[in-house]
């Protein structure tokens, strides 16, 4: 699950923190990097378990309504949402349950939020269409939760506030992790039952190696990379760069120099996108121009053995 997009984000954050920390210890900083990456995987599981918590709340309310209907001799309420087959499969998932047993945070500690989430779902057009539909299939049950997640969980200020309270890492991770939750929903297959596999923490050791090498190269070769910036910035006011801009370019140069298989255009585009989020409004355009100039300078001086591709950029 942890991919290079998440790793780049974490390395920007941890490199900045490294230079802000008076006691600079690269081994400790590397441990913190991998801890923060593991927290992204915790968030993935926590978001999956949110759907289970909402389903359990719907079942609790259903039981109250069923008891009332029996007392009053009225029609029993529909069980369709409370016993949604995808949600039940997720609730019984072996991997997710093993994860929940190890966590100090549980959705049961936030009954008011879970109750409000269920009420929002009940009031949504997505829910109404599902309950009124005559289609009765696992695929329809799974699609319901994909649509609800995108509409009500992806962009949710109340949920963001809870995550800010629970972990320093999670708010920055959520946008990326949401994509993996949605991918997981799509991958679920009824025939796999409780043994349906979730996404692994890392797809391969290669991703962990990428994180370790990129972080160490960024820190250990900082003087050399900043010299590259100075050499290539004769027509730029390098001294007025925002501190975060320097950090982002330093990491980008580390990636260019350390990973021969990653095209220069990919590296530049990835770090321009990070600049839009982490630095000043004008930083993306500046970093785009600077990194392009630095890459061309390194190729022309024989220090970077990569082609410079034509690039389509969006610096808005």
mmCIF file of N, CA and C in Angstrom, residues 75-182:
data_model
loop_
_atom_site.group_PDB
_atom_site.id
_atom_site.type_symbol
_atom_site.label_atom_id
_atom_site.label_comp_id
_atom_site.label_asym_id
_atom_site.label_seq_id
_atom_site.Cartn_x
_atom_site.Cartn_y
_atom_site.Cartn_z
ATOM 1 N N UNK A 75 -45.392 -2.585 10.368
ATOM 2 C CA UNK A 75 -44.473 -3.261 9.454
ATOM 3 C C UNK A 75 -43.025 -3.142 9.947
ATOM 4 N N UNK A 76 -42.315 -4.245 9.893
ATOM 5 C CA UNK A 76 -40.918 -4.260 10.338
ATOM 6 C C UNK A 76 -40.051 -3.438 9.383
ATOM 7 N N UNK A 77 -39.056 -2.714 9.905
ATOM 8 C CA UNK A 77 -38.183 -1.904 9.047
ATOM 9 C C UNK A 77 -37.263 -2.777 8.192
ATOM 10 N N UNK A 78 -36.791 -2.228 7.101
ATOM 11 C CA UNK A 78 -35.883 -2.959 6.195
ATOM 12 C C UNK A 78 -34.535 -3.226 6.867
ATOM 13 N N UNK A 79 -33.990 -4.406 6.608
ATOM 14 C CA UNK A 79 -32.679 -4.787 7.124
ATOM 15 C C UNK A 79 -31.583 -4.627 6.067
ATOM 16 N N UNK A 80 -31.951 -4.072 4.935
ATOM 17 C CA UNK A 80 -31.057 -4.072 3.773
ATOM 18 C C UNK A 80 -29.705 -3.421 4.062
ATOM 19 N N UNK A 81 -29.703 -2.233 4.671
ATOM 20 C CA UNK A 81 -28.440 -1.544 4.921
ATOM 21 C C UNK A 81 -27.675 -2.191 6.075
ATOM 22 N N UNK A 82 -28.382 -2.523 7.138
ATOM 23 C CA UNK A 82 -27.734 -3.075 8.334
ATOM 24 C C UNK A 82 -27.053 -4.411 8.043
ATOM 25 N N UNK A 83 -27.567 -5.141 7.079
ATOM 26 C CA UNK A 83 -26.995 -6.446 6.735
ATOM 27 C C UNK A 83 -26.444 -6.433 5.308
ATOM 28 N N UNK A 84 -25.934 -5.291 4.900
ATOM 29 C CA UNK A 84 -25.247 -5.148 3.616
ATOM 30 C C UNK A 84 -24.121 -6.185 3.543
ATOM 31 N N UNK A 85 -24.094 -6.962 2.484
ATOM 32 C CA UNK A 85 -23.171 -8.102 2.417
ATOM 33 C C UNK A 85 -21.697 -7.700 2.366
ATOM 34 N N UNK A 86 -21.401 -6.619 1.683
ATOM 35 C CA UNK A 86 -20.007 -6.161 1.674
ATOM 36 C C UNK A 86 -19.581 -5.748 3.084
ATOM 37 N N UNK A 87 -20.433 -4.988 3.779
ATOM 38 C CA UNK A 87 -20.099 -4.509 5.121
ATOM 39 C C UNK A 87 -19.932 -5.669 6.099
ATOM 40 N N UNK A 88 -20.778 -6.691 5.975
ATOM 41 C CA UNK A 88 -20.657 -7.866 6.847
ATOM 42 C C UNK A 88 -19.345 -8.597 6.573
ATOM 43 N N UNK A 89 -18.993 -8.719 5.291
ATOM 44 C CA UNK A 89 -17.720 -9.370 4.942
ATOM 45 C C UNK A 89 -16.543 -8.596 5.527
ATOM 46 N N UNK A 90 -16.601 -7.273 5.434
ATOM 47 C CA UNK A 90 -15.545 -6.439 6.002
ATOM 48 C C UNK A 90 -15.502 -6.580 7.525
ATOM 49 N N UNK A 91 -16.658 -6.619 8.145
ATOM 50 C CA UNK A 91 -16.738 -6.761 9.604
ATOM 51 C C UNK A 91 -16.075 -8.045 10.086
ATOM 52 N N UNK A 92 -16.183 -9.105 9.288
ATOM 53 C CA UNK A 92 -15.653 -10.415 9.680
ATOM 54 C C UNK A 92 -14.239 -10.673 9.159
ATOM 55 N N UNK A 93 -13.669 -9.696 8.468
ATOM 56 C CA UNK A 93 -12.361 -9.896 7.843
ATOM 57 C C UNK A 93 -11.284 -10.201 8.884
ATOM 58 N N UNK A 94 -10.559 -11.285 8.661
ATOM 59 C CA UNK A 94 -9.551 -11.727 9.636
ATOM 60 C C UNK A 94 -8.458 -10.680 9.840
ATOM 61 N N UNK A 95 -7.926 -10.140 8.750
ATOM 62 C CA UNK A 95 -6.829 -9.176 8.862
ATOM 63 C C UNK A 95 -7.255 -7.904 9.582
ATOM 64 N N UNK A 96 -8.450 -7.417 9.257
ATOM 65 C CA UNK A 96 -8.924 -6.190 9.890
ATOM 66 C C UNK A 96 -9.166 -6.407 11.377
ATOM 67 N N UNK A 97 -9.698 -7.543 11.736
ATOM 68 C CA UNK A 97 -9.943 -7.833 13.153
ATOM 69 C C UNK A 97 -8.633 -7.985 13.931
ATOM 70 N N UNK A 98 -7.632 -8.567 13.301
ATOM 71 C CA UNK A 98 -6.318 -8.677 13.954
ATOM 72 C C UNK A 98 -5.724 -7.285 14.183
ATOM 73 N N UNK A 99 -5.905 -6.415 13.207
ATOM 74 C CA UNK A 99 -5.418 -5.042 13.363
ATOM 75 C C UNK A 99 -6.116 -4.346 14.532
ATOM 76 N N UNK A 100 -7.435 -4.458 14.588
ATOM 77 C CA UNK A 100 -8.204 -3.754 15.618
ATOM 78 C C UNK A 100 -7.836 -4.197 17.019
ATOM 79 N N UNK A 101 -7.433 -5.451 17.163
ATOM 80 C CA UNK A 101 -7.053 -5.964 18.474
ATOM 81 C C UNK A 101 -5.782 -5.312 19.010
ATOM 82 N N UNK A 102 -4.981 -4.734 18.113
ATOM 83 C CA UNK A 102 -3.705 -4.144 18.532
ATOM 84 C C UNK A 102 -3.780 -2.631 18.740
ATOM 85 N N UNK A 103 -4.937 -2.021 18.474
ATOM 86 C CA UNK A 103 -5.041 -0.566 18.454
ATOM 87 C C UNK A 103 -5.632 0.012 19.740
ATOM 88 N N UNK A 104 -5.109 1.179 20.122
ATOM 89 C CA UNK A 104 -5.676 1.863 21.287
ATOM 90 C C UNK A 104 -6.868 2.732 20.891
ATOM 91 N N UNK A 105 -6.938 3.136 19.605
ATOM 92 C CA UNK A 105 -8.062 3.935 19.119
ATOM 93 C C UNK A 105 -9.155 3.015 18.599
ATOM 94 N N UNK A 106 -10.394 3.243 19.032
ATOM 95 C CA UNK A 106 -11.525 2.443 18.565
ATOM 96 C C UNK A 106 -12.695 3.372 18.274
ATOM 97 N N UNK A 107 -13.459 3.056 17.244
ATOM 98 C CA UNK A 107 -14.600 3.903 16.893
ATOM 99 C C UNK A 107 -15.688 3.872 17.964
ATOM 100 N N UNK A 108 -15.676 2.844 18.821
ATOM 101 C CA UNK A 108 -16.634 2.780 19.926
ATOM 102 C C UNK A 108 -16.454 3.955 20.890
ATOM 103 N N UNK A 109 -15.285 4.588 20.853
ATOM 104 C CA UNK A 109 -15.020 5.750 21.718
ATOM 105 C C UNK A 109 -15.624 7.035 21.158
ATOM 106 N N UNK A 110 -16.212 6.967 19.963
ATOM 107 C CA UNK A 110 -16.779 8.149 19.311
ATOM 108 C C UNK A 110 -18.227 7.891 18.885
ATOM 109 N N UNK A 111 -19.076 7.530 19.847
ATOM 110 C CA UNK A 111 -20.458 7.168 19.496
ATOM 111 C C UNK A 111 -21.241 8.315 18.857
ATOM 112 N N UNK A 112 -20.982 9.547 19.298
ATOM 113 C CA UNK A 112 -21.717 10.681 18.729
ATOM 114 C C UNK A 112 -21.367 10.872 17.254
ATOM 115 N N UNK A 113 -20.087 10.779 16.950
ATOM 116 C CA UNK A 113 -19.663 10.920 15.557
ATOM 117 C C UNK A 113 -20.232 9.801 14.696
ATOM 118 N N UNK A 114 -20.167 8.574 15.182
ATOM 119 C CA UNK A 114 -20.685 7.436 14.410
ATOM 120 C C UNK A 114 -22.192 7.585 14.188
ATOM 121 N N UNK A 115 -22.898 8.029 15.216
ATOM 122 C CA UNK A 115 -24.340 8.248 15.077
ATOM 123 C C UNK A 115 -24.652 9.299 14.025
ATOM 124 N N UNK A 116 -23.888 10.407 14.043
ATOM 125 C CA UNK A 116 -24.102 11.466 13.049
ATOM 126 C C UNK A 116 -23.775 10.988 11.641
ATOM 127 N N UNK A 117 -22.735 10.157 11.525
ATOM 128 C CA UNK A 117 -22.378 9.628 10.212
ATOM 129 C C UNK A 117 -23.502 8.765 9.653
ATOM 130 N N UNK A 118 -24.085 7.939 10.497
ATOM 131 C CA UNK A 118 -25.182 7.100 10.025
ATOM 132 C C UNK A 118 -26.384 7.956 9.615
ATOM 133 N N UNK A 119 -26.653 8.996 10.389
ATOM 134 C CA UNK A 119 -27.774 9.877 10.046
ATOM 135 C C UNK A 119 -27.536 10.599 8.723
ATOM 136 N N UNK A 120 -26.294 11.022 8.478
ATOM 137 C CA UNK A 120 -25.969 11.645 7.193
ATOM 138 C C UNK A 120 -26.185 10.660 6.047
ATOM 139 N N UNK A 121 -25.790 9.423 6.284
ATOM 140 C CA UNK A 121 -25.982 8.403 5.261
ATOM 141 C C UNK A 121 -27.470 8.205 4.976
ATOM 142 N N UNK A 122 -28.262 8.084 6.043
ATOM 143 C CA UNK A 122 -29.713 7.897 5.880
ATOM 144 C C UNK A 122 -30.359 9.035 5.088
ATOM 145 N N UNK A 123 -29.837 10.233 5.251
ATOM 146 C CA UNK A 123 -30.409 11.409 4.588
ATOM 147 C C UNK A 123 -29.905 11.598 3.161
ATOM 148 N N UNK A 124 -28.920 10.802 2.762
ATOM 149 C CA UNK A 124 -28.303 10.987 1.450
ATOM 150 C C UNK A 124 -29.142 10.371 0.333
ATOM 151 N N UNK A 125 -29.010 10.937 -0.844
ATOM 152 C CA UNK A 125 -29.690 10.407 -2.026
ATOM 153 C C UNK A 125 -29.160 9.022 -2.380
ATOM 154 N N UNK A 126 -27.886 8.812 -2.121
ATOM 155 C CA UNK A 126 -27.268 7.509 -2.407
ATOM 156 C C UNK A 126 -27.961 6.409 -1.615
ATOM 157 N N UNK A 127 -28.190 6.665 -0.332
ATOM 158 C CA UNK A 127 -28.862 5.689 0.542
ATOM 159 C C UNK A 127 -30.297 5.466 0.092
ATOM 160 N N UNK A 128 -31.006 6.541 -0.213
ATOM 161 C CA UNK A 128 -32.407 6.429 -0.620
ATOM 162 C C UNK A 128 -32.546 5.583 -1.878
ATOM 163 N N UNK A 129 -31.663 5.831 -2.841
ATOM 164 C CA UNK A 129 -31.716 5.057 -4.083
ATOM 165 C C UNK A 129 -31.431 3.577 -3.819
ATOM 166 N N UNK A 130 -30.498 3.316 -2.936
ATOM 167 C CA UNK A 130 -30.151 1.929 -2.598
ATOM 168 C C UNK A 130 -31.323 1.222 -1.928
ATOM 169 N N UNK A 131 -31.930 1.883 -0.958
ATOM 170 C CA UNK A 131 -33.030 1.256 -0.218
ATOM 171 C C UNK A 131 -34.257 1.034 -1.101
ATOM 172 N N UNK A 132 -34.465 1.909 -2.075
ATOM 173 C CA UNK A 132 -35.633 1.783 -2.951
ATOM 174 C C UNK A 132 -35.405 0.823 -4.110
ATOM 175 N N UNK A 133 -34.151 0.517 -4.392
ATOM 176 C CA UNK A 133 -33.835 -0.349 -5.529
ATOM 177 C C UNK A 133 -34.282 -1.789 -5.266
ATOM 178 N N UNK A 134 -34.743 -2.432 -6.323
ATOM 179 C CA UNK A 134 -35.140 -3.848 -6.213
ATOM 180 C C UNK A 134 -33.956 -4.775 -6.453
ATOM 181 N N UNK A 135 -32.829 -4.205 -6.884
ATOM 182 C CA UNK A 135 -31.645 -5.033 -7.134
ATOM 183 C C UNK A 135 -31.099 -5.553 -5.807
ATOM 184 N N UNK A 136 -30.820 -6.831 -5.775
ATOM 185 C CA UNK A 136 -30.334 -7.462 -4.548
ATOM 186 C C UNK A 136 -29.101 -8.292 -4.904
ATOM 187 N N UNK A 137 -27.945 -7.680 -4.791
ATOM 188 C CA UNK A 137 -26.715 -8.382 -5.161
ATOM 189 C C UNK A 137 -25.554 -7.886 -4.318
ATOM 190 N N UNK A 138 -24.533 -8.715 -4.221
ATOM 191 C CA UNK A 138 -23.315 -8.327 -3.514
ATOM 192 C C UNK A 138 -22.677 -7.125 -4.198
ATOM 193 N N UNK A 139 -22.640 -7.136 -5.523
ATOM 194 C CA UNK A 139 -22.024 -6.035 -6.274
ATOM 195 C C UNK A 139 -22.702 -4.704 -5.959
ATOM 196 N N UNK A 140 -24.017 -4.729 -5.823
ATOM 197 C CA UNK A 140 -24.760 -3.510 -5.503
ATOM 198 C C UNK A 140 -24.455 -3.053 -4.073
ATOM 199 N N UNK A 141 -24.337 -4.019 -3.162
ATOM 200 C CA UNK A 141 -23.983 -3.692 -1.777
ATOM 201 C C UNK A 141 -22.593 -3.056 -1.690
ATOM 202 N N UNK A 142 -21.654 -3.608 -2.439
ATOM 203 C CA UNK A 142 -20.284 -3.072 -2.444
ATOM 204 C C UNK A 142 -20.247 -1.685 -3.080
ATOM 205 N N UNK A 143 -20.971 -1.505 -4.176
ATOM 206 C CA UNK A 143 -21.003 -0.214 -4.858
ATOM 207 C C UNK A 143 -21.606 0.866 -3.974
ATOM 208 N N UNK A 144 -22.579 0.495 -3.148
ATOM 209 C CA UNK A 144 -23.155 1.465 -2.213
ATOM 210 C C UNK A 144 -22.058 2.068 -1.350
ATOM 211 N N UNK A 145 -21.217 1.221 -0.770
ATOM 212 C CA UNK A 145 -20.190 1.724 0.132
ATOM 213 C C UNK A 145 -19.105 2.496 -0.603
ATOM 214 N N UNK A 146 -18.814 2.144 -1.831
ATOM 215 C CA UNK A 146 -17.857 2.943 -2.603
ATOM 216 C C UNK A 146 -18.393 4.365 -2.798
ATOM 217 N N UNK A 147 -19.678 4.463 -3.144
ATOM 218 C CA UNK A 147 -20.291 5.776 -3.368
ATOM 219 C C UNK A 147 -20.413 6.573 -2.062
ATOM 220 N N UNK A 148 -20.791 5.908 -0.982
ATOM 221 C CA UNK A 148 -20.903 6.594 0.305
ATOM 222 C C UNK A 148 -19.545 7.096 0.784
ATOM 223 N N UNK A 149 -18.527 6.283 0.570
ATOM 224 C CA UNK A 149 -17.189 6.690 1.003
ATOM 225 C C UNK A 149 -16.765 7.955 0.273
ATOM 226 N N UNK A 150 -16.953 7.973 -1.023
ATOM 227 C CA UNK A 150 -16.533 9.134 -1.813
ATOM 228 C C UNK A 150 -17.342 10.382 -1.453
ATOM 229 N N UNK A 151 -18.615 10.199 -1.172
ATOM 230 C CA UNK A 151 -19.482 11.345 -0.909
ATOM 231 C C UNK A 151 -19.376 11.880 0.513
ATOM 232 N N UNK A 152 -19.194 11.000 1.501
ATOM 233 C CA UNK A 152 -19.334 11.419 2.898
ATOM 234 C C UNK A 152 -18.108 11.198 3.790
ATOM 235 N N UNK A 153 -17.144 10.414 3.330
ATOM 236 C CA UNK A 153 -15.980 10.120 4.172
ATOM 237 C C UNK A 153 -14.713 10.785 3.638
ATOM 238 N N UNK A 154 -14.568 10.837 2.331
ATOM 239 C CA UNK A 154 -13.360 11.437 1.756
ATOM 240 C C UNK A 154 -13.145 12.880 2.228
ATOM 241 N N UNK A 155 -14.175 13.676 2.166
ATOM 242 C CA UNK A 155 -14.069 15.090 2.543
ATOM 243 C C UNK A 155 -15.013 15.351 3.715
ATOM 244 N N UNK A 156 -14.498 15.201 4.931
ATOM 245 C CA UNK A 156 -15.340 15.258 6.117
ATOM 246 C C UNK A 156 -14.570 15.987 7.229
ATOM 247 N N UNK A 157 -14.972 17.203 7.521
ATOM 248 C CA UNK A 157 -14.252 18.021 8.500
ATOM 249 C C UNK A 157 -14.311 17.430 9.905
ATOM 250 N N UNK A 158 -15.435 16.834 10.273
ATOM 251 C CA UNK A 158 -15.545 16.219 11.600
ATOM 252 C C UNK A 158 -14.559 15.058 11.733
ATOM 253 N N UNK A 159 -14.427 14.291 10.672
ATOM 254 C CA UNK A 159 -13.479 13.174 10.676
ATOM 255 C C UNK A 159 -12.048 13.694 10.739
ATOM 256 N N UNK A 160 -11.760 14.751 10.005
ATOM 257 C CA UNK A 160 -10.420 15.349 10.055
ATOM 258 C C UNK A 160 -10.064 15.793 11.468
ATOM 259 N N UNK A 161 -11.050 16.348 12.184
ATOM 260 C CA UNK A 161 -10.803 16.814 13.553
ATOM 261 C C UNK A 161 -10.475 15.638 14.476
ATOM 262 N N UNK A 162 -11.162 14.518 14.285
ATOM 263 C CA UNK A 162 -10.888 13.326 15.091
ATOM 264 C C UNK A 162 -9.483 12.809 14.805
ATOM 265 N N UNK A 163 -9.104 12.768 13.533
ATOM 266 C CA UNK A 163 -7.777 12.268 13.179
ATOM 267 C C UNK A 163 -6.675 13.178 13.715
ATOM 268 N N UNK A 164 -6.931 14.467 13.723
ATOM 269 C CA UNK A 164 -5.947 15.401 14.278
ATOM 270 C C UNK A 164 -5.743 15.134 15.765
ATOM 271 N N UNK A 165 -6.815 14.754 16.417
ATOM 272 C CA UNK A 165 -6.752 14.424 17.854
ATOM 273 C C UNK A 165 -6.033 13.095 18.073
ATOM 274 N N UNK A 166 -6.230 12.141 17.166
ATOM 275 C CA UNK A 166 -5.702 10.797 17.367
ATOM 276 C C UNK A 166 -4.233 10.645 16.974
ATOM 277 N N UNK A 167 -3.807 11.351 15.936
ATOM 278 C CA UNK A 167 -2.435 11.176 15.456
ATOM 279 C C UNK A 167 -1.940 12.434 14.750
ATOM 280 N N UNK A 168 -0.690 12.775 14.995
ATOM 281 C CA UNK A 168 -0.081 13.931 14.340
ATOM 282 C C UNK A 168 0.113 13.688 12.846
ATOM 283 N N UNK A 169 0.107 12.427 12.444
ATOM 284 C CA UNK A 169 0.446 12.075 11.073
ATOM 285 C C UNK A 169 -0.757 12.016 10.132
ATOM 286 N N UNK A 170 -1.938 11.747 10.666
ATOM 287 C CA UNK A 170 -3.011 11.264 9.815
ATOM 288 C C UNK A 170 -3.626 12.291 8.870
ATOM 289 N N UNK A 171 -3.732 13.541 9.258
ATOM 290 C CA UNK A 171 -4.375 14.504 8.361
ATOM 291 C C UNK A 171 -3.616 14.667 7.048
ATOM 292 N N UNK A 172 -2.294 14.681 7.110
ATOM 293 C CA UNK A 172 -1.500 14.799 5.888
ATOM 294 C C UNK A 172 -1.591 13.545 5.029
ATOM 295 N N UNK A 173 -1.867 12.409 5.655
ATOM 296 C CA UNK A 173 -1.900 11.137 4.926
ATOM 297 C C UNK A 173 -3.245 10.846 4.273
ATOM 298 N N UNK A 174 -4.308 11.443 4.775
ATOM 299 C CA UNK A 174 -5.642 10.938 4.453
ATOM 300 C C UNK A 174 -5.980 10.971 2.968
ATOM 301 N N UNK A 175 -5.638 12.073 2.270
ATOM 302 C CA UNK A 175 -6.003 12.151 0.859
ATOM 303 C C UNK A 175 -5.437 10.994 0.046
ATOM 304 N N UNK A 176 -4.197 10.620 0.352
ATOM 305 C CA UNK A 176 -3.581 9.506 -0.374
ATOM 306 C C UNK A 176 -4.176 8.178 0.079
ATOM 307 N N UNK A 177 -4.354 8.013 1.387
ATOM 308 C CA UNK A 177 -4.870 6.747 1.916
ATOM 309 C C UNK A 177 -6.298 6.489 1.440
ATOM 310 N N UNK A 178 -7.089 7.552 1.275
ATOM 311 C CA UNK A 178 -8.453 7.382 0.740
ATOM 312 C C UNK A 178 -8.449 6.596 -0.571
ATOM 313 N N UNK A 179 -7.473 6.869 -1.428
ATOM 314 C CA UNK A 179 -7.435 6.173 -2.721
ATOM 315 C C UNK A 179 -7.231 4.674 -2.536
ATOM 316 N N UNK A 180 -6.490 4.299 -1.494
ATOM 317 C CA UNK A 180 -6.249 2.879 -1.239
ATOM 318 C C UNK A 180 -7.466 2.202 -0.614
ATOM 319 N N UNK A 181 -8.210 2.943 0.191
ATOM 320 C CA UNK A 181 -9.444 2.387 0.745
ATOM 321 C C UNK A 181 -10.428 2.101 -0.393
ATOM 322 N N UNK A 182 -10.565 3.049 -1.299
ATOM 323 C CA UNK A 182 -11.474 2.862 -2.438
ATOM 324 C C UNK A 182 -11.015 1.711 -3.325
#
